[in-house]
């Protein structure tokens, strides 16, 4: 026999290295070496005591893989010897290692091939190719958001629009920018280009922020090592902009527009917009409420009331109240919110038997402006904005400023003016922090003064 497997003499228990001895009449050497395998000394010694014990040992589930490797080593070494190879220590060791550590070697080889593939791809990948790949993957769902969710259609459109500005800048500059070109000098040229196109500060900020996101993703995936885009001066600036909300009186005027003056589409748009007001959700959520989202529960409590048969005494009565609420899993954030249905909201839902038809967002935006004009919301509102690096103030009729997101801002603001705790408002709107919610609350100074006057006697 050319091979013999053994452990050191005198070892009777515990895990111990397994050795092999290779001898052959065709070899000039007698080779002894470790196999790289450890065995249970007690079981190994017992298995070598009788043929039956060895058979039982080989048949045990935990030992099968080991014996399979030992058989493979035996076959490989024997084959070499039969071919007349005078094996050296290094040759025999290499054969044994290739069998014993086959899985590890295969994994290492696969990792090296993957690293080589990525390195080759990195050489081929350009910034523009990565942008195209990114857009493709967020559309087909292969690439998800930081929250592990698929990108919403509206988000995909917004991302595509901001990245198109980068492509437009390259066309204007008559050159293609690659990963290493994105530095502070590029930032200054790019933002100057956007300012000349009369973009607002926030729009410029979105373009810069999205490009930084692309650069960060590409860096993490091994396509470049340029860290210049992380310079603190390379940033997407954002300022709070003037936006409107509608007062309860203005909402009443909108609802008071006679139905015979509105087409069926405009009537539906008004109802969907009002659902947005009373739920304070984004249009992607309030324009897609289904019957299965609406639930009803009964609240019960005990209340002491005067006992008519025993003056001066009370009797305990069980009171009940039916509560209708809507459960929404917000599409943008994935947050789940539960919204109690106000009387106004119930009336709209009941009108459609709790199955409100969907209407494209652009139609709602167009129709709600027409309805606002019919409702007489023509007061001119001063709107301050910064475009092309210049601050301007325009006076715009209020109805022209109404759009789908006005409903969410209006809902949040009306809850605030009604004295609802800001943390309770957050439970309805789904905002992650009071700071973010406060940007949605658009009460003017007079509204706040009236709120304080009503709440505190100090001002009376």
CSV table of C-alpha atoms in Angstrom, one decimal, residues 84-412:
chain,number,residue,atom,x,y,z
A,84,UNK,CA,5.9,6.5,-12.6
A,85,UNK,CA,6.2,9.9,-10.9
A,86,UNK,CA,8.9,10.0,-8.3
A,87,UNK,CA,6.9,12.3,-5.9
A,88,UNK,CA,8.7,15.0,-3.9
A,89,UNK,CA,7.5,16.3,-0.6
A,90,UNK,CA,6.3,19.5,-2.1
A,91,UNK,CA,4.4,17.7,-4.9
A,92,UNK,CA,2.7,15.4,-2.5
A,93,UNK,CA,1.9,18.2,-0.1
A,94,UNK,CA,0.3,20.2,-3.0
A,95,UNK,CA,-1.9,17.3,-4.0
A,96,UNK,CA,-3.1,16.8,-0.4
A,97,UNK,CA,-3.8,20.5,0.1
A,98,UNK,CA,-5.8,20.7,-3.1
A,99,UNK,CA,-8.1,18.0,-1.8
A,100,UNK,CA,-8.3,18.8,1.9
A,101,UNK,CA,-8.8,22.6,1.4
A,102,UNK,CA,-10.8,22.3,-1.9
A,103,UNK,CA,-13.7,24.4,-0.6
A,104,UNK,CA,-11.4,27.1,0.8
A,105,UNK,CA,-9.3,27.2,-2.4
A,106,UNK,CA,-12.4,27.4,-4.6
A,107,UNK,CA,-13.8,30.2,-2.5
A,108,UNK,CA,-10.5,32.0,-2.7
A,109,UNK,CA,-10.3,31.6,-6.4
A,110,UNK,CA,-13.9,32.8,-6.8
A,111,UNK,CA,-13.1,35.9,-4.7
A,112,UNK,CA,-10.0,36.6,-6.7
A,113,UNK,CA,-11.9,36.2,-10.0
A,114,UNK,CA,-14.7,38.5,-8.7
A,115,UNK,CA,-12.1,41.1,-7.6
A,116,UNK,CA,-10.5,40.8,-11.0
A,117,UNK,CA,-13.9,41.2,-12.7
A,118,UNK,CA,-14.7,44.3,-10.6
A,119,UNK,CA,-11.3,45.7,-11.4
A,120,UNK,CA,-11.8,45.2,-15.1
A,121,UNK,CA,-15.3,46.7,-14.8
A,122,UNK,CA,-14.0,49.6,-12.9
A,123,UNK,CA,-11.6,50.3,-15.8
A,124,UNK,CA,-14.5,50.2,-18.2
A,125,UNK,CA,-17.1,52.0,-16.1
A,126,UNK,CA,-17.4,55.8,-16.5
A,127,UNK,CA,-19.5,58.2,-14.5
A,128,UNK,CA,-22.1,58.5,-17.3
A,129,UNK,CA,-22.3,54.7,-17.7
A,130,UNK,CA,-22.8,54.4,-13.9
A,131,UNK,CA,-25.6,57.0,-14.0
A,132,UNK,CA,-27.4,55.1,-16.8
A,133,UNK,CA,-26.9,51.8,-14.9
A,134,UNK,CA,-28.2,53.4,-11.7
A,135,UNK,CA,-31.3,54.8,-13.4
A,136,UNK,CA,-32.0,51.4,-15.0
A,137,UNK,CA,-31.7,49.5,-11.7
A,138,UNK,CA,-33.9,51.9,-9.7
A,139,UNK,CA,-36.6,51.5,-12.4
A,140,UNK,CA,-36.5,47.7,-12.6
A,141,UNK,CA,-36.2,47.3,-8.8
A,142,UNK,CA,-32.8,45.8,-8.8
A,143,UNK,CA,-31.4,48.7,-6.8
A,144,UNK,CA,-33.5,49.8,-3.7
A,145,UNK,CA,-33.5,52.8,-1.4
A,146,UNK,CA,-31.6,53.0,1.9
A,147,UNK,CA,-34.7,51.8,3.6
A,148,UNK,CA,-34.7,48.6,1.5
A,149,UNK,CA,-37.7,49.7,-0.4
A,150,UNK,CA,-38.3,50.0,-4.2
A,151,UNK,CA,-38.1,53.6,-5.4
A,152,UNK,CA,-41.5,55.2,-5.9
A,153,UNK,CA,-42.4,56.3,-9.5
A,154,UNK,CA,-42.4,60.0,-8.5
A,155,UNK,CA,-39.0,59.6,-6.9
A,156,UNK,CA,-37.6,58.0,-10.0
A,157,UNK,CA,-38.9,60.8,-12.1
A,158,UNK,CA,-37.3,63.4,-9.8
A,159,UNK,CA,-34.0,61.6,-9.8
A,160,UNK,CA,-34.0,61.3,-13.6
A,161,UNK,CA,-34.7,65.1,-13.9
A,162,UNK,CA,-31.8,66.1,-11.6
A,163,UNK,CA,-29.4,63.8,-13.4
A,164,UNK,CA,-30.5,65.1,-16.8
A,165,UNK,CA,-29.2,68.5,-15.7
A,166,UNK,CA,-25.7,67.0,-15.3
A,167,UNK,CA,-26.0,65.6,-18.8
A,168,UNK,CA,-27.1,69.0,-20.1
A,169,UNK,CA,-24.1,70.6,-18.4
A,170,UNK,CA,-21.8,68.2,-20.2
A,171,UNK,CA,-23.4,69.0,-23.5
A,172,UNK,CA,-23.0,72.7,-22.8
A,173,UNK,CA,-19.3,72.3,-21.7
A,174,UNK,CA,-18.7,70.0,-24.8
A,175,UNK,CA,-16.9,67.4,-22.7
A,176,UNK,CA,-17.7,64.3,-20.7
A,177,UNK,CA,-16.9,64.4,-17.0
A,178,UNK,CA,-15.6,61.3,-15.3
A,179,UNK,CA,-15.3,60.3,-11.7
A,180,UNK,CA,-12.0,62.0,-11.1
A,181,UNK,CA,-13.3,65.3,-12.6
A,182,UNK,CA,-15.8,65.8,-9.8
A,183,UNK,CA,-14.1,68.3,-7.6
A,184,UNK,CA,-14.6,71.8,-6.2
A,185,UNK,CA,-13.8,73.4,-9.5
A,186,UNK,CA,-16.4,71.3,-11.2
A,187,UNK,CA,-18.9,72.2,-8.5
A,188,UNK,CA,-18.4,75.9,-9.0
A,189,UNK,CA,-18.8,75.6,-12.8
A,190,UNK,CA,-21.9,73.3,-12.5
A,191,UNK,CA,-23.7,75.5,-10.0
A,192,UNK,CA,-22.9,78.6,-12.1
A,193,UNK,CA,-24.5,76.8,-15.1
A,194,UNK,CA,-27.6,76.0,-13.1
A,195,UNK,CA,-27.9,79.6,-11.8
A,196,UNK,CA,-27.7,80.8,-15.4
A,197,UNK,CA,-30.6,78.5,-16.2
A,198,UNK,CA,-32.6,80.4,-13.6
A,199,UNK,CA,-32.8,77.4,-11.2
A,200,UNK,CA,-33.8,78.1,-7.6
A,201,UNK,CA,-31.4,77.4,-4.7
A,202,UNK,CA,-33.4,74.3,-3.7
A,203,UNK,CA,-33.4,73.0,-7.3
A,204,UNK,CA,-29.6,73.5,-7.5
A,205,UNK,CA,-29.2,71.8,-4.2
A,206,UNK,CA,-31.1,68.7,-5.4
A,207,UNK,CA,-29.0,68.5,-8.5
A,208,UNK,CA,-25.8,68.6,-6.4
A,209,UNK,CA,-27.1,66.2,-3.7
A,210,UNK,CA,-28.1,63.6,-6.3
A,211,UNK,CA,-24.7,63.8,-8.0
A,212,UNK,CA,-23.0,63.3,-4.6
A,213,UNK,CA,-25.2,60.3,-4.0
A,214,UNK,CA,-24.1,58.8,-7.4
A,215,UNK,CA,-20.4,59.5,-6.5
A,216,UNK,CA,-20.8,57.9,-3.1
A,217,UNK,CA,-22.5,54.7,-4.5
A,218,UNK,CA,-19.9,54.4,-7.2
A,219,UNK,CA,-17.0,54.8,-4.7
A,220,UNK,CA,-18.5,52.1,-2.4
A,221,UNK,CA,-18.8,49.8,-5.3
A,222,UNK,CA,-15.2,50.2,-6.2
A,223,UNK,CA,-15.5,52.3,-9.4
A,224,UNK,CA,-13.3,55.2,-8.2
A,225,UNK,CA,-11.3,56.5,-5.3
A,226,UNK,CA,-11.9,60.3,-5.8
A,227,UNK,CA,-12.9,61.8,-2.4
A,228,UNK,CA,-12.9,65.4,-3.5
A,229,UNK,CA,-16.7,65.5,-3.8
A,230,UNK,CA,-16.8,65.1,0.0
A,231,UNK,CA,-15.3,68.6,0.5
A,232,UNK,CA,-17.6,70.5,2.9
A,233,UNK,CA,-17.9,73.3,0.3
A,234,UNK,CA,-19.2,70.8,-2.2
A,235,UNK,CA,-22.8,70.8,-0.9
A,236,UNK,CA,-26.4,71.0,-1.9
A,237,UNK,CA,-27.8,74.2,-0.4
A,238,UNK,CA,-31.4,74.3,0.7
A,239,UNK,CA,-33.6,77.1,2.0
A,240,UNK,CA,-37.1,77.2,3.3
A,241,UNK,CA,-39.4,78.4,0.6
A,242,UNK,CA,-42.7,80.3,0.8
A,243,UNK,CA,-45.6,77.9,0.4
A,244,UNK,CA,-49.2,78.3,1.2
A,245,UNK,CA,-51.9,76.5,3.2
A,246,UNK,CA,-55.6,77.0,3.1
A,247,UNK,CA,-57.7,78.3,6.0
A,248,UNK,CA,-60.9,76.6,7.0
A,249,UNK,CA,-62.8,79.5,5.5
A,250,UNK,CA,-61.0,79.0,2.2
A,251,UNK,CA,-61.8,75.2,2.3
A,252,UNK,CA,-65.4,76.0,2.9
A,253,UNK,CA,-65.4,78.3,-0.2
A,254,UNK,CA,-63.9,75.5,-2.3
A,255,UNK,CA,-66.5,73.1,-1.1
A,256,UNK,CA,-69.3,75.7,-1.7
A,257,UNK,CA,-68.6,75.8,-5.5
A,258,UNK,CA,-71.8,74.4,-7.0
A,259,UNK,CA,-71.4,70.9,-8.5
A,260,UNK,CA,-73.2,72.0,-11.7
A,261,UNK,CA,-70.2,74.4,-12.3
A,262,UNK,CA,-67.8,71.5,-12.2
A,263,UNK,CA,-67.2,68.6,-14.5
A,264,UNK,CA,-67.2,65.1,-13.0
A,265,UNK,CA,-63.4,65.1,-13.2
A,266,UNK,CA,-63.2,68.4,-11.2
A,267,UNK,CA,-65.7,67.1,-8.6
A,268,UNK,CA,-63.5,64.0,-8.1
A,269,UNK,CA,-60.4,66.2,-8.0
A,270,UNK,CA,-61.9,68.4,-5.2
A,271,UNK,CA,-62.9,65.3,-3.2
A,272,UNK,CA,-59.5,63.7,-3.5
A,273,UNK,CA,-57.8,67.0,-2.6
A,274,UNK,CA,-60.0,67.3,0.5
A,275,UNK,CA,-59.1,63.7,1.5
A,276,UNK,CA,-55.5,64.9,1.4
A,277,UNK,CA,-56.4,67.8,3.7
A,278,UNK,CA,-58.2,65.6,6.3
A,279,UNK,CA,-55.5,62.9,6.2
A,280,UNK,CA,-52.5,65.2,5.9
A,281,UNK,CA,-50.8,62.6,3.6
A,282,UNK,CA,-48.7,62.8,0.5
A,283,UNK,CA,-50.7,62.6,-2.8
A,284,UNK,CA,-49.2,59.2,-3.5
A,285,UNK,CA,-51.0,58.0,-0.4
A,286,UNK,CA,-54.2,60.0,-0.2
A,287,UNK,CA,-54.9,59.5,-4.0
A,288,UNK,CA,-54.8,55.7,-3.6
A,289,UNK,CA,-56.9,54.8,-0.5
A,290,UNK,CA,-58.6,51.4,-0.9
A,291,UNK,CA,-61.6,50.0,1.1
A,292,UNK,CA,-59.3,47.5,2.8
A,293,UNK,CA,-57.4,50.5,4.3
A,294,UNK,CA,-60.5,51.7,6.2
A,295,UNK,CA,-61.4,50.2,9.5
A,296,UNK,CA,-64.0,50.7,12.2
A,297,UNK,CA,-63.8,49.9,15.9
A,298,UNK,CA,-66.0,50.5,18.9
A,299,UNK,CA,-64.7,52.3,22.0
A,300,UNK,CA,-66.4,51.5,25.3
A,301,UNK,CA,-66.1,53.2,28.7
A,302,UNK,CA,-68.0,53.6,32.0
A,303,UNK,CA,-69.4,57.0,32.8
A,304,UNK,CA,-71.2,58.1,36.0
A,305,UNK,CA,-74.4,60.1,35.2
A,306,UNK,CA,-77.1,61.6,37.5
A,307,UNK,CA,-79.6,58.9,38.6
A,308,UNK,CA,-83.1,60.3,37.8
A,309,UNK,CA,-84.8,58.0,40.4
A,310,UNK,CA,-82.4,59.0,43.2
A,311,UNK,CA,-81.6,62.7,43.2
A,312,UNK,CA,-78.1,63.5,44.3
A,313,UNK,CA,-76.8,60.1,43.3
A,314,UNK,CA,-75.2,58.8,40.1
A,315,UNK,CA,-75.4,55.5,38.3
A,316,UNK,CA,-72.7,53.9,36.1
A,317,UNK,CA,-73.6,53.6,32.4
A,318,UNK,CA,-71.6,52.0,29.6
A,319,UNK,CA,-70.9,54.4,26.8
A,320,UNK,CA,-69.9,53.5,23.3
A,321,UNK,CA,-68.4,55.4,20.4
A,322,UNK,CA,-67.7,54.1,16.9
A,323,UNK,CA,-64.3,55.1,15.5
A,324,UNK,CA,-63.5,55.0,11.8
A,325,UNK,CA,-59.8,55.2,10.9
A,326,UNK,CA,-57.5,54.7,7.9
A,327,UNK,CA,-54.3,52.6,8.0
A,328,UNK,CA,-51.8,53.8,5.5
A,329,UNK,CA,-48.3,52.4,4.7
A,330,UNK,CA,-46.6,55.5,3.3
A,331,UNK,CA,-45.1,54.8,-0.1
A,332,UNK,CA,-42.2,57.2,0.3
A,333,UNK,CA,-40.9,56.3,3.8
A,334,UNK,CA,-42.6,52.9,4.5
A,335,UNK,CA,-44.0,54.3,7.7
A,336,UNK,CA,-47.4,53.1,8.9
A,337,UNK,CA,-49.8,55.7,10.1
A,338,UNK,CA,-53.4,55.4,11.5
A,339,UNK,CA,-55.6,58.4,10.8
A,340,UNK,CA,-58.9,59.0,12.6
A,341,UNK,CA,-61.7,60.0,10.1
A,342,UNK,CA,-63.2,63.4,10.7
A,343,UNK,CA,-66.8,64.0,9.9
A,344,UNK,CA,-65.8,65.8,6.7
A,345,UNK,CA,-63.6,62.8,5.6
A,346,UNK,CA,-66.3,60.3,6.4
A,347,UNK,CA,-68.8,62.2,4.2
A,348,UNK,CA,-66.4,62.1,1.2
A,349,UNK,CA,-65.6,58.4,1.7
A,350,UNK,CA,-69.3,57.4,2.1
A,351,UNK,CA,-70.1,59.3,-1.1
A,352,UNK,CA,-67.9,56.8,-3.0
A,353,UNK,CA,-68.9,53.8,-0.8
A,354,UNK,CA,-65.3,53.9,0.6
A,355,UNK,CA,-63.8,53.2,-2.8
A,356,UNK,CA,-62.6,56.6,-4.1
A,357,UNK,CA,-61.5,56.4,-7.8
A,358,UNK,CA,-57.9,57.3,-8.7
A,359,UNK,CA,-57.1,60.5,-10.6
A,360,UNK,CA,-53.7,61.3,-12.1
A,361,UNK,CA,-51.8,63.8,-10.0
A,362,UNK,CA,-51.4,66.3,-12.9
A,363,UNK,CA,-55.2,66.4,-13.3
A,364,UNK,CA,-55.7,67.1,-9.7
A,365,UNK,CA,-53.2,70.0,-9.8
A,366,UNK,CA,-54.9,71.5,-12.9
A,367,UNK,CA,-58.4,71.1,-11.7
A,368,UNK,CA,-57.9,72.3,-8.1
A,369,UNK,CA,-56.5,75.6,-9.4
A,370,UNK,CA,-59.6,76.1,-11.5
A,371,UNK,CA,-61.8,75.3,-8.5
A,372,UNK,CA,-59.8,77.7,-6.4
A,373,UNK,CA,-60.4,80.5,-8.9
A,374,UNK,CA,-64.2,79.7,-9.0
A,375,UNK,CA,-64.1,79.8,-5.2
A,376,UNK,CA,-62.7,83.4,-5.3
A,377,UNK,CA,-59.3,82.6,-3.9
A,378,UNK,CA,-57.8,85.4,-6.0
A,379,UNK,CA,-56.0,87.3,-3.3
A,380,UNK,CA,-52.4,88.0,-4.4
A,381,UNK,CA,-49.8,86.4,-2.2
A,382,UNK,CA,-46.2,87.7,-2.1
A,383,UNK,CA,-43.8,84.8,-2.9
A,384,UNK,CA,-40.1,85.2,-2.3
A,385,UNK,CA,-37.8,83.0,-4.3
A,386,UNK,CA,-34.2,82.9,-5.3
A,387,UNK,CA,-33.4,82.1,-9.0
A,388,UNK,CA,-30.2,82.5,-10.9
A,389,UNK,CA,-28.6,83.6,-7.6
A,390,UNK,CA,-31.1,86.6,-7.3
A,391,UNK,CA,-33.8,87.1,-4.7
A,392,UNK,CA,-37.1,88.2,-6.1
A,393,UNK,CA,-40.6,88.7,-4.8
A,394,UNK,CA,-43.7,88.0,-7.0
A,395,UNK,CA,-47.3,88.6,-6.2
A,396,UNK,CA,-49.3,85.6,-7.4
A,397,UNK,CA,-53.1,84.9,-7.1
A,398,UNK,CA,-53.5,82.3,-4.3
A,399,UNK,CA,-55.4,79.8,-6.5
A,400,UNK,CA,-52.5,79.5,-8.8
A,401,UNK,CA,-50.3,78.3,-5.9
A,402,UNK,CA,-52.6,75.4,-4.9
A,403,UNK,CA,-51.4,71.9,-5.8
A,404,UNK,CA,-51.6,68.4,-4.5
A,405,UNK,CA,-49.0,69.0,-1.7
A,406,UNK,CA,-51.0,72.0,-0.4
A,407,UNK,CA,-53.5,69.5,1.0
A,408,UNK,CA,-50.8,67.9,3.2
A,409,UNK,CA,-49.5,71.3,4.4
A,410,UNK,CA,-53.0,72.5,5.1
A,411,UNK,CA,-53.9,69.4,7.1
A,412,UNK,CA,-50.8,69.6,9.3
